[in-house]
Amino acid sequence: MRKPVIAGNWKMYKTVGESVQTALALKPLVANANHCEVIIAPVFTALKTVVDRLDGSNIKVAGQNCSTEVEEGAHTGEIAPFMLRDVGAAYVIIGHSERRQHYSETDTMVRRKVQAAISSGLTAIMCVGESLGQRDQGTAEAVVKGQLTGGLSGLTASDLDRIIVAYEPVWAIGTGRTATPEQAQEMHAFIRRVFAEGHSRDAAQALRILYGGSVKPDNVGALMAQEDIDGALVGGASLKADSFAQIVNYRES
Ligand code: PEP
């Protein structure tokens, strides 16, 4: 049984005060959500305060990025994964399409970040997904396979339970245009097959694969009903406590 994961990516939104306010508003709304792991990813500057204020709750905290470097050192502007651990984060989002597109992150950088994160004790939520042009050209599977193998090579069997994959078609992120449940299921099943080829069937069966791209309270149920969709990575709809809570509590709606 794969425990679902519902993760909110707050991107570069919210001051520390606003982050705490949203996190505290969310806390009672998801307190009974034992069916899934609930994660929020505030900006770096708010991580420590949010973790402290959520102490004792079922909400876990993620960083939105981390350095490729494992050790501290002369890397201005970077944050090592162990520093995320140090402030109480348990997860880190790696290779989000906004970072691949706007900050030139390559599969090699993504792989180094994934390895650094895992060796520092974090669980990596590694994002993959094709652009609209790639989908229209019929290369979506090849692109996603390249990102998967590029980002996840060199991992040992014991590393694999610290990996979550998020399939986020770029054309569905922040656009209001969601992949249909069938389109998402097809790619999720493909991702599981690729993972089985690269690792093992058992590891692929245990892998949590999240869907991301305009997930909202009114479409989460149909997405989560798909066999290979194990959760959601939510951007815009995670910024408000009530809409994110409705997504987390999708089983009640
Ligand atoms: C995201 O940022 O990962 C995302 C999926 O955003 P949105 O839900 O707004 O499409």
PDB file of C-alpha atoms and ligand atoms in Angstrom:
ATOM      1  CA  MET A   1       0.000   0.000   0.000  1.00  0.00           C
ATOM      2  CA  ARG A   2       1.392   3.367  -0.998  1.00  0.00           C
ATOM      3  CA  LYS A   3       0.469   6.122   1.454  1.00  0.00           C
ATOM      4  CA  PRO A   4      -0.685   9.149  -0.545  1.00  0.00           C
ATOM      5  CA  VAL A   5       1.196  12.431  -0.271  1.00  0.00           C
ATOM      6  CA  ILE A   6      -0.429  15.849  -0.681  1.00  0.00           C
ATOM      7  CA  ALA A   7       2.213  18.567  -0.876  1.00  0.00           C
ATOM      8  CA  GLY A   8       1.749  22.328  -1.201  1.00  0.00           C
ATOM      9  CA  ASN A   9       4.404  24.308  -3.033  1.00  0.00           C
ATOM     10  CA  TRP A  10       4.150  27.908  -1.869  1.00  0.00           C
ATOM     11  CA  LYS A  11       6.780  29.068  -4.385  1.00  0.00           C
ATOM     12  CA  MET A  12       8.018  32.643  -3.766  1.00  0.00           C
ATOM     13  CA  TYR A  13       4.876  33.737  -1.951  1.00  0.00           C
ATOM     14  CA  LYS A  14       4.262  34.886   1.628  1.00  0.00           C
ATOM     15  CA  THR A  15       6.301  36.651   4.282  1.00  0.00           C
ATOM     16  CA  VAL A  16       7.199  34.768   7.450  1.00  0.00           C
ATOM     17  CA  GLY A  17       4.100  36.181   9.167  1.00  0.00           C
ATOM     18  CA  GLU A  18       1.815  35.201   6.293  1.00  0.00           C
ATOM     19  CA  SER A  19       3.355  31.725   6.110  1.00  0.00           C
ATOM     20  CA  VAL A  20       2.746  31.146   9.814  1.00  0.00           C
ATOM     21  CA  GLN A  21      -0.798  32.452   9.503  1.00  0.00           C
ATOM     22  CA  THR A  22      -1.604  30.039   6.646  1.00  0.00           C
ATOM     23  CA  ALA A  23       0.120  27.110   8.364  1.00  0.00           C
ATOM     24  CA  LEU A  24      -1.777  27.695  11.605  1.00  0.00           C
ATOM     25  CA  ALA A  25      -5.070  28.037   9.721  1.00  0.00           C
ATOM     26  CA  LEU A  26      -4.348  24.741   7.951  1.00  0.00           C
ATOM     27  CA  LYS A  27      -3.434  22.812  11.088  1.00  0.00           C
ATOM     28  CA  PRO A  28      -6.946  22.123  12.491  1.00  0.00           C
ATOM     29  CA  LEU A  29      -8.409  21.632   9.011  1.00  0.00           C
ATOM     30  CA  VAL A  30      -6.153  18.654   8.256  1.00  0.00           C
ATOM     31  CA  ALA A  31      -5.697  17.315  11.785  1.00  0.00           C
ATOM     32  CA  ASN A  32      -7.706  14.168  10.985  1.00  0.00           C
ATOM     33  CA  ALA A  33      -6.053  13.473   7.649  1.00  0.00           C
ATOM     34  CA  ASN A  34      -4.445  10.157   8.536  1.00  0.00           C
ATOM     35  CA  HIS A  35      -4.949   8.771   5.045  1.00  0.00           C
ATOM     36  CA  CYS A  36      -2.066  10.806   3.615  1.00  0.00           C
ATOM     37  CA  GLU A  37       1.150  12.652   4.356  1.00  0.00           C
ATOM     38  CA  VAL A  38       0.564  16.405   4.382  1.00  0.00           C
ATOM     39  CA  ILE A  39       3.489  18.608   3.363  1.00  0.00           C
ATOM     40  CA  ILE A  40       3.903  22.348   2.849  1.00  0.00           C
ATOM     41  CA  ALA A  41       6.905  24.041   1.249  1.00  0.00           C
ATOM     42  CA  PRO A  42       7.231  27.675   2.370  1.00  0.00           C
ATOM     43  CA  VAL A  43      10.079  29.998   1.310  1.00  0.00           C
ATOM     44  CA  PHE A  44      13.443  29.310   2.985  1.00  0.00           C
ATOM     45  CA  THR A  45      13.196  32.308   5.318  1.00  0.00           C
ATOM     46  CA  ALA A  46       9.951  31.020   6.821  1.00  0.00           C
ATOM     47  CA  LEU A  47      10.939  27.355   7.235  1.00  0.00           C
ATOM     48  CA  LYS A  48      12.200  27.414  10.812  1.00  0.00           C
ATOM     49  CA  THR A  49       9.332  29.482  12.184  1.00  0.00           C
ATOM     50  CA  VAL A  50       6.723  27.396  10.386  1.00  0.00           C
ATOM     51  CA  VAL A  51       8.289  24.140  11.622  1.00  0.00           C
ATOM     52  CA  ASP A  52       8.324  25.454  15.187  1.00  0.00           C
ATOM     53  CA  ARG A  53       4.725  26.638  15.027  1.00  0.00           C
ATOM     54  CA  LEU A  54       3.564  23.310  13.579  1.00  0.00           C
ATOM     55  CA  ASP A  55       5.296  21.278  16.262  1.00  0.00           C
ATOM     56  CA  GLY A  56       3.117  18.309  17.240  1.00  0.00           C
ATOM     57  CA  SER A  57       0.912  18.528  14.149  1.00  0.00           C
ATOM     58  CA  ASN A  58       0.673  16.077  11.241  1.00  0.00           C
ATOM     59  CA  ILE A  59       1.947  18.673   8.743  1.00  0.00           C
ATOM     60  CA  LYS A  60       5.513  18.158   7.531  1.00  0.00           C
ATOM     61  CA  VAL A  61       7.682  20.813   5.944  1.00  0.00           C
ATOM     62  CA  ALA A  62       9.737  20.802   2.736  1.00  0.00           C
ATOM     63  CA  GLY A  63      12.329  23.062   1.176  1.00  0.00           C
ATOM     64  CA  GLN A  64      11.679  24.109  -2.430  1.00  0.00           C
ATOM     65  CA  ASN A  65      15.263  23.582  -3.570  1.00  0.00           C
ATOM     66  CA  CYS A  66      18.689  22.762  -2.177  1.00  0.00           C
ATOM     67  CA  SER A  67      22.338  22.938  -3.123  1.00  0.00           C
ATOM     68  CA  THR A  68      24.161  20.250  -5.074  1.00  0.00           C
ATOM     69  CA  GLU A  69      26.807  20.498  -2.337  1.00  0.00           C
ATOM     70  CA  VAL A  70      26.582  18.235   0.677  1.00  0.00           C
ATOM     71  CA  GLU A  71      29.097  20.063   2.882  1.00  0.00           C
ATOM     72  CA  GLU A  72      29.129  23.679   4.024  1.00  0.00           C
ATOM     73  CA  GLY A  73      31.552  25.876   2.109  1.00  0.00           C
ATOM     74  CA  ALA A  74      32.096  28.875  -0.136  1.00  0.00           C
ATOM     75  CA  HIS A  75      28.855  28.660  -2.142  1.00  0.00           C
ATOM     76  CA  THR A  76      27.259  32.084  -1.873  1.00  0.00           C
ATOM     77  CA  GLY A  77      23.479  32.002  -1.908  1.00  0.00           C
ATOM     78  CA  GLU A  78      23.193  28.230  -1.599  1.00  0.00           C
ATOM     79  CA  ILE A  79      21.554  26.179   1.140  1.00  0.00           C
ATOM     80  CA  ALA A  80      22.879  22.694   1.828  1.00  0.00           C
ATOM     81  CA  PRO A  81      20.330  19.938   2.386  1.00  0.00           C
ATOM     82  CA  PHE A  82      21.660  19.285   5.891  1.00  0.00           C
ATOM     83  CA  MET A  83      20.732  22.916   6.674  1.00  0.00           C
ATOM     84  CA  LEU A  84      17.151  22.137   5.692  1.00  0.00           C
ATOM     85  CA  ARG A  85      17.269  19.166   8.047  1.00  0.00           C
ATOM     86  CA  ASP A  86      18.723  21.453  10.689  1.00  0.00           C
ATOM     87  CA  VAL A  87      15.600  23.662  10.648  1.00  0.00           C
ATOM     88  CA  GLY A  88      13.287  20.661  10.733  1.00  0.00           C
ATOM     89  CA  ALA A  89      12.416  20.118   7.071  1.00  0.00           C
ATOM     90  CA  ALA A  90      11.999  16.458   6.129  1.00  0.00           C
ATOM     91  CA  TYR A  91      11.520  16.822   2.362  1.00  0.00           C
ATOM     92  CA  VAL A  92      12.865  18.909  -0.485  1.00  0.00           C
ATOM     93  CA  ILE A  93      11.379  19.610  -3.914  1.00  0.00           C
ATOM     94  CA  ILE A  94      14.035  19.164  -6.605  1.00  0.00           C
ATOM     95  CA  GLY A  95      13.978  19.925 -10.329  1.00  0.00           C
ATOM     96  CA  HIS A  96      10.700  21.836 -10.421  1.00  0.00           C
ATOM     97  CA  SER A  97      10.039  22.956 -13.991  1.00  0.00           C
ATOM     98  CA  GLU A  98      10.349  26.606 -12.946  1.00  0.00           C
ATOM     99  CA  ARG A  99      13.906  25.867 -11.852  1.00  0.00           C
ATOM    100  CA  ARG A 100      14.678  23.862 -14.984  1.00  0.00           C
ATOM    101  CA  GLN A 101      13.195  26.618 -17.215  1.00  0.00           C
ATOM    102  CA  HIS A 102      14.224  29.827 -15.488  1.00  0.00           C
ATOM    103  CA  TYR A 103      17.380  28.799 -13.607  1.00  0.00           C
ATOM    104  CA  SER A 104      18.817  26.400 -16.195  1.00  0.00           C
ATOM    105  CA  GLU A 105      18.796  23.343 -13.967  1.00  0.00           C
ATOM    106  CA  THR A 106      19.979  20.316 -15.890  1.00  0.00           C
ATOM    107  CA  ASP A 107      19.402  16.630 -15.202  1.00  0.00           C
ATOM    108  CA  THR A 108      22.977  16.460 -13.904  1.00  0.00           C
ATOM    109  CA  MET A 109      22.282  19.201 -11.372  1.00  0.00           C
ATOM    110  CA  VAL A 110      19.015  17.542 -10.424  1.00  0.00           C
ATOM    111  CA  ARG A 111      20.823  14.223  -9.893  1.00  0.00           C
ATOM    112  CA  ARG A 112      23.465  15.859  -7.694  1.00  0.00           C
ATOM    113  CA  LYS A 113      20.772  17.583  -5.646  1.00  0.00           C
ATOM    114  CA  VAL A 114      18.794  14.353  -5.253  1.00  0.00           C
ATOM    115  CA  GLN A 115      21.914  12.528  -4.074  1.00  0.00           C
ATOM    116  CA  ALA A 116      22.896  15.353  -1.723  1.00  0.00           C
ATOM    117  CA  ALA A 117      19.383  15.472  -0.288  1.00  0.00           C
ATOM    118  CA  ILE A 118      19.186  11.728   0.309  1.00  0.00           C
ATOM    119  CA  SER A 119      22.618  11.496   1.862  1.00  0.00           C
ATOM    120  CA  SER A 120      21.588  14.311   4.214  1.00  0.00           C
ATOM    121  CA  GLY A 121      18.531  12.393   5.374  1.00  0.00           C
ATOM    122  CA  LEU A 122      15.861  14.243   3.397  1.00  0.00           C
ATOM    123  CA  THR A 123      13.223  12.728   1.134  1.00  0.00           C
ATOM    124  CA  ALA A 124      13.527  14.178  -2.371  1.00  0.00           C
ATOM    125  CA  ILE A 125      10.402  15.075  -4.337  1.00  0.00           C
ATOM    126  CA  MET A 126      11.862  15.044  -7.838  1.00  0.00           C
ATOM    127  CA  CYS A 127       9.786  16.767 -10.521  1.00  0.00           C
ATOM    128  CA  VAL A 128       9.576  15.676 -14.140  1.00  0.00           C
ATOM    129  CA  GLY A 129       7.304  16.774 -16.972  1.00  0.00           C
ATOM    130  CA  GLU A 130       7.124  17.716 -20.602  1.00  0.00           C
ATOM    131  CA  SER A 131       6.310  21.076 -22.236  1.00  0.00           C
ATOM    132  CA  LEU A 132       3.291  21.569 -24.475  1.00  0.00           C
ATOM    133  CA  GLY A 133       5.526  21.562 -27.569  1.00  0.00           C
ATOM    134  CA  GLN A 134       7.063  18.252 -26.522  1.00  0.00           C
ATOM    135  CA  ARG A 135       3.617  16.735 -25.934  1.00  0.00           C
ATOM    136  CA  ASP A 136       2.397  17.995 -29.314  1.00  0.00           C
ATOM    137  CA  GLN A 137       5.478  16.518 -31.001  1.00  0.00           C
ATOM    138  CA  GLY A 138       4.798  13.161 -29.377  1.00  0.00           C
ATOM    139  CA  THR A 139       8.012  13.198 -27.323  1.00  0.00           C
ATOM    140  CA  ALA A 140       6.440  13.497 -23.852  1.00  0.00           C
ATOM    141  CA  GLU A 141       7.395   9.968 -22.770  1.00  0.00           C
ATOM    142  CA  ALA A 142      10.942  10.274 -24.092  1.00  0.00           C
ATOM    143  CA  VAL A 143      11.400  13.586 -22.258  1.00  0.00           C
ATOM    144  CA  VAL A 144      10.060  12.241 -18.980  1.00  0.00           C
ATOM    145  CA  LYS A 145      12.131   9.064 -19.303  1.00  0.00           C
ATOM    146  CA  GLY A 146      15.262  11.164 -19.870  1.00  0.00           C
ATOM    147  CA  GLN A 147      14.533  13.287 -16.793  1.00  0.00           C
ATOM    148  CA  LEU A 148      13.845  10.199 -14.692  1.00  0.00           C
ATOM    149  CA  THR A 149      16.937   8.299 -15.673  1.00  0.00           C
ATOM    150  CA  GLY A 150      19.062  11.452 -15.645  1.00  0.00           C
ATOM    151  CA  GLY A 151      17.889  12.500 -12.204  1.00  0.00           C
ATOM    152  CA  LEU A 152      17.790   9.126 -10.503  1.00  0.00           C
ATOM    153  CA  SER A 153      20.824   7.226 -11.758  1.00  0.00           C
ATOM    154  CA  GLY A 154      23.428   6.047  -9.301  1.00  0.00           C
ATOM    155  CA  LEU A 155      21.034   5.494  -6.416  1.00  0.00           C
ATOM    156  CA  THR A 156      21.304   2.425  -4.232  1.00  0.00           C
ATOM    157  CA  ALA A 157      18.319   0.236  -3.359  1.00  0.00           C
ATOM    158  CA  SER A 158      18.217   1.726   0.140  1.00  0.00           C
ATOM    159  CA  ASP A 159      18.036   5.267  -1.308  1.00  0.00           C
ATOM    160  CA  LEU A 160      14.853   4.544  -3.194  1.00  0.00           C
ATOM    161  CA  ASP A 161      12.441   4.854  -0.286  1.00  0.00           C
ATOM    162  CA  ARG A 162      13.613   8.457   0.033  1.00  0.00           C
ATOM    163  CA  ILE A 163      12.422   9.272  -3.471  1.00  0.00           C
ATOM    164  CA  ILE A 164       9.045  10.628  -4.476  1.00  0.00           C
ATOM    165  CA  VAL A 165       8.462  11.524  -8.127  1.00  0.00           C
ATOM    166  CA  ALA A 166       6.122  14.366  -9.118  1.00  0.00           C
ATOM    167  CA  TYR A 167       4.821  14.301 -12.684  1.00  0.00           C
ATOM    168  CA  GLU A 168       4.068  17.896 -13.577  1.00  0.00           C
ATOM    169  CA  PRO A 169       3.319  18.574 -17.231  1.00  0.00           C
ATOM    170  CA  VAL A 170       4.661  22.098 -17.746  1.00  0.00           C
ATOM    171  CA  TRP A 171       1.584  23.074 -19.758  1.00  0.00           C
ATOM    172  CA  ALA A 172      -0.630  22.385 -16.743  1.00  0.00           C
ATOM    173  CA  ILE A 173       1.332  24.339 -14.113  1.00  0.00           C
ATOM    174  CA  GLY A 174      -0.364  27.549 -13.060  1.00  0.00           C
ATOM    175  CA  THR A 175      -2.412  27.577 -16.267  1.00  0.00           C
ATOM    176  CA  GLY A 176      -5.710  26.265 -14.967  1.00  0.00           C
ATOM    177  CA  ARG A 177      -5.388  23.530 -17.588  1.00  0.00           C
ATOM    178  CA  THR A 178      -5.178  20.128 -15.898  1.00  0.00           C
ATOM    179  CA  ALA A 179      -4.157  16.893 -17.541  1.00  0.00           C
ATOM    180  CA  THR A 180      -7.196  14.651 -17.713  1.00  0.00           C
ATOM    181  CA  PRO A 181      -7.122  11.860 -15.134  1.00  0.00           C
ATOM    182  CA  GLU A 182      -6.560   9.429 -18.041  1.00  0.00           C
ATOM    183  CA  GLN A 183      -3.621  11.437 -19.456  1.00  0.00           C
ATOM    184  CA  ALA A 184      -2.053  11.640 -16.007  1.00  0.00           C
ATOM    185  CA  GLN A 185      -2.641   7.939 -15.288  1.00  0.00           C
ATOM    186  CA  GLU A 186      -1.021   6.975 -18.588  1.00  0.00           C
ATOM    187  CA  MET A 187       2.149   8.915 -17.770  1.00  0.00           C
ATOM    188  CA  HIS A 188       2.219   7.719 -14.153  1.00  0.00           C
ATOM    189  CA  ALA A 189       2.012   4.092 -15.294  1.00  0.00           C
ATOM    190  CA  PHE A 190       4.829   4.810 -17.759  1.00  0.00           C
ATOM    191  CA  ILE A 191       6.957   6.363 -14.985  1.00  0.00           C
ATOM    192  CA  ARG A 192       6.421   3.265 -12.833  1.00  0.00           C
ATOM    193  CA  ARG A 193       7.508   1.021 -15.731  1.00  0.00           C
ATOM    194  CA  VAL A 194      10.648   3.093 -16.331  1.00  0.00           C
ATOM    195  CA  PHE A 195      11.446   2.999 -12.626  1.00  0.00           C
ATOM    196  CA  ALA A 196      11.009  -0.785 -12.588  1.00  0.00           C
ATOM    197  CA  GLU A 197      13.411  -1.142 -15.523  1.00  0.00           C
ATOM    198  CA  GLY A 198      16.011   1.065 -13.840  1.00  0.00           C
ATOM    199  CA  HIS A 199      15.648  -0.340 -10.336  1.00  0.00           C
ATOM    200  CA  SER A 200      13.289  -3.169  -9.454  1.00  0.00           C
ATOM    201  CA  ARG A 201       9.657  -4.133  -9.700  1.00  0.00           C
ATOM    202  CA  ASP A 202       9.255  -3.964  -5.934  1.00  0.00           C
ATOM    203  CA  ALA A 203      10.820  -0.515  -5.739  1.00  0.00           C
ATOM    204  CA  ALA A 204       8.537   0.654  -8.559  1.00  0.00           C
ATOM    205  CA  GLN A 205       5.466  -0.713  -6.776  1.00  0.00           C
ATOM    206  CA  ALA A 206       6.459   1.191  -3.629  1.00  0.00           C
ATOM    207  CA  LEU A 207       7.278   4.459  -5.431  1.00  0.00           C
ATOM    208  CA  ARG A 208       4.891   7.337  -4.739  1.00  0.00           C
ATOM    209  CA  ILE A 209       4.156   9.304  -7.918  1.00  0.00           C
ATOM    210  CA  LEU A 210       2.397  12.641  -7.409  1.00  0.00           C
ATOM    211  CA  TYR A 211       0.539  14.557 -10.065  1.00  0.00           C
ATOM    212  CA  GLY A 212       1.011  18.337 -10.266  1.00  0.00           C
ATOM    213  CA  GLY A 213      -0.592  20.904 -12.540  1.00  0.00           C
ATOM    214  CA  SER A 214      -3.627  22.990 -11.577  1.00  0.00           C
ATOM    215  CA  VAL A 215      -4.873  20.526  -8.956  1.00  0.00           C
ATOM    216  CA  LYS A 216      -7.936  22.029  -7.282  1.00  0.00           C
ATOM    217  CA  PRO A 217     -10.571  20.849  -4.794  1.00  0.00           C
ATOM    218  CA  ASP A 218     -12.913  19.986  -7.655  1.00  0.00           C
ATOM    219  CA  ASN A 219     -10.527  17.820  -9.686  1.00  0.00           C
ATOM    220  CA  VAL A 220      -8.446  16.115  -7.005  1.00  0.00           C
ATOM    221  CA  GLY A 221     -10.948  13.281  -6.442  1.00  0.00           C
ATOM    222  CA  ALA A 222     -10.929  12.130 -10.076  1.00  0.00           C
ATOM    223  CA  LEU A 223      -7.132  12.309 -10.213  1.00  0.00           C
ATOM    224  CA  MET A 224      -6.675  10.403  -6.964  1.00  0.00           C
ATOM    225  CA  ALA A 225      -9.034   7.684  -8.182  1.00  0.00           C
ATOM    226  CA  GLN A 226      -6.433   6.651 -10.768  1.00  0.00           C
ATOM    227  CA  GLU A 227      -4.433   3.554  -9.921  1.00  0.00           C
ATOM    228  CA  ASP A 228      -0.961   5.052 -10.313  1.00  0.00           C
ATOM    229  CA  ILE A 229      -1.630   8.523  -8.904  1.00  0.00           C
ATOM    230  CA  ASP A 230      -0.399   8.539  -5.321  1.00  0.00           C
ATOM    231  CA  GLY A 231      -0.876  12.161  -4.415  1.00  0.00           C
ATOM    232  CA  ALA A 232      -0.596  15.734  -5.602  1.00  0.00           C
ATOM    233  CA  LEU A 233       1.917  18.540  -5.725  1.00  0.00           C
ATOM    234  CA  VAL A 234      -0.197  21.669  -5.520  1.00  0.00           C
ATOM    235  CA  GLY A 235       0.877  25.226  -6.303  1.00  0.00           C
ATOM    236  CA  GLY A 236      -1.769  27.966  -6.491  1.00  0.00           C
ATOM    237  CA  ALA A 237      -4.500  26.106  -4.614  1.00  0.00           C
ATOM    238  CA  SER A 238      -2.153  25.429  -1.686  1.00  0.00           C
ATOM    239  CA  LEU A 239      -1.731  29.113  -0.872  1.00  0.00           C
ATOM    240  CA  LYS A 240      -5.060  29.303   0.921  1.00  0.00           C
ATOM    241  CA  ALA A 241      -5.615  27.036   3.905  1.00  0.00           C
ATOM    242  CA  ASP A 242      -9.206  26.187   3.069  1.00  0.00           C
ATOM    243  CA  SER A 243      -8.631  25.147  -0.549  1.00  0.00           C
ATOM    244  CA  PHE A 244      -5.511  23.163   0.335  1.00  0.00           C
ATOM    245  CA  ALA A 245      -7.391  21.465   3.187  1.00  0.00           C
ATOM    246  CA  GLN A 246     -10.174  20.487   0.779  1.00  0.00           C
ATOM    247  CA  ILE A 247      -7.549  18.886  -1.460  1.00  0.00           C
ATOM    248  CA  VAL A 248      -5.947  17.065   1.483  1.00  0.00           C
ATOM    249  CA  ASN A 249      -9.383  15.866   2.590  1.00  0.00           C
ATOM    250  CA  TYR A 250     -10.327  14.693  -0.911  1.00  0.00           C
ATOM    251  CA  ARG A 251     -11.756  11.474   0.484  1.00  0.00           C
ATOM    252  CA  GLU A 252     -14.517  13.370   2.250  1.00  0.00           C
ATOM    253  CA  SER A 253     -15.651  15.416  -0.753  1.00  0.00           C
TER     254      SER A 253
HETATM  255  C1  PEP B   1       3.469  23.561  -8.893  1.00  0.00           C
HETATM  256  O1  PEP B   1       3.919  24.656  -8.644  1.00  0.00           O
HETATM  257  O2  PEP B   1       4.151  22.564  -8.671  1.00  0.00           O
HETATM  258  C2  PEP B   1       2.116  23.477  -9.451  1.00  0.00           C
HETATM  259  C3  PEP B   1       1.667  22.305  -9.810  1.00  0.00           C
HETATM  260  O3  PEP B   1       1.394  24.652  -9.537  1.00  0.00           O
HETATM  261  P1  PEP B   1      -0.187  24.782  -9.839  1.00  0.00           P
HETATM  262  O4  PEP B   1      -0.897  23.848  -8.913  1.00  0.00           O
HETATM  263  O5  PEP B   1      -0.494  26.217  -9.540  1.00  0.00           O
HETATM  264  O6  PEP B   1      -0.404  24.435 -11.269  1.00  0.00           O
END
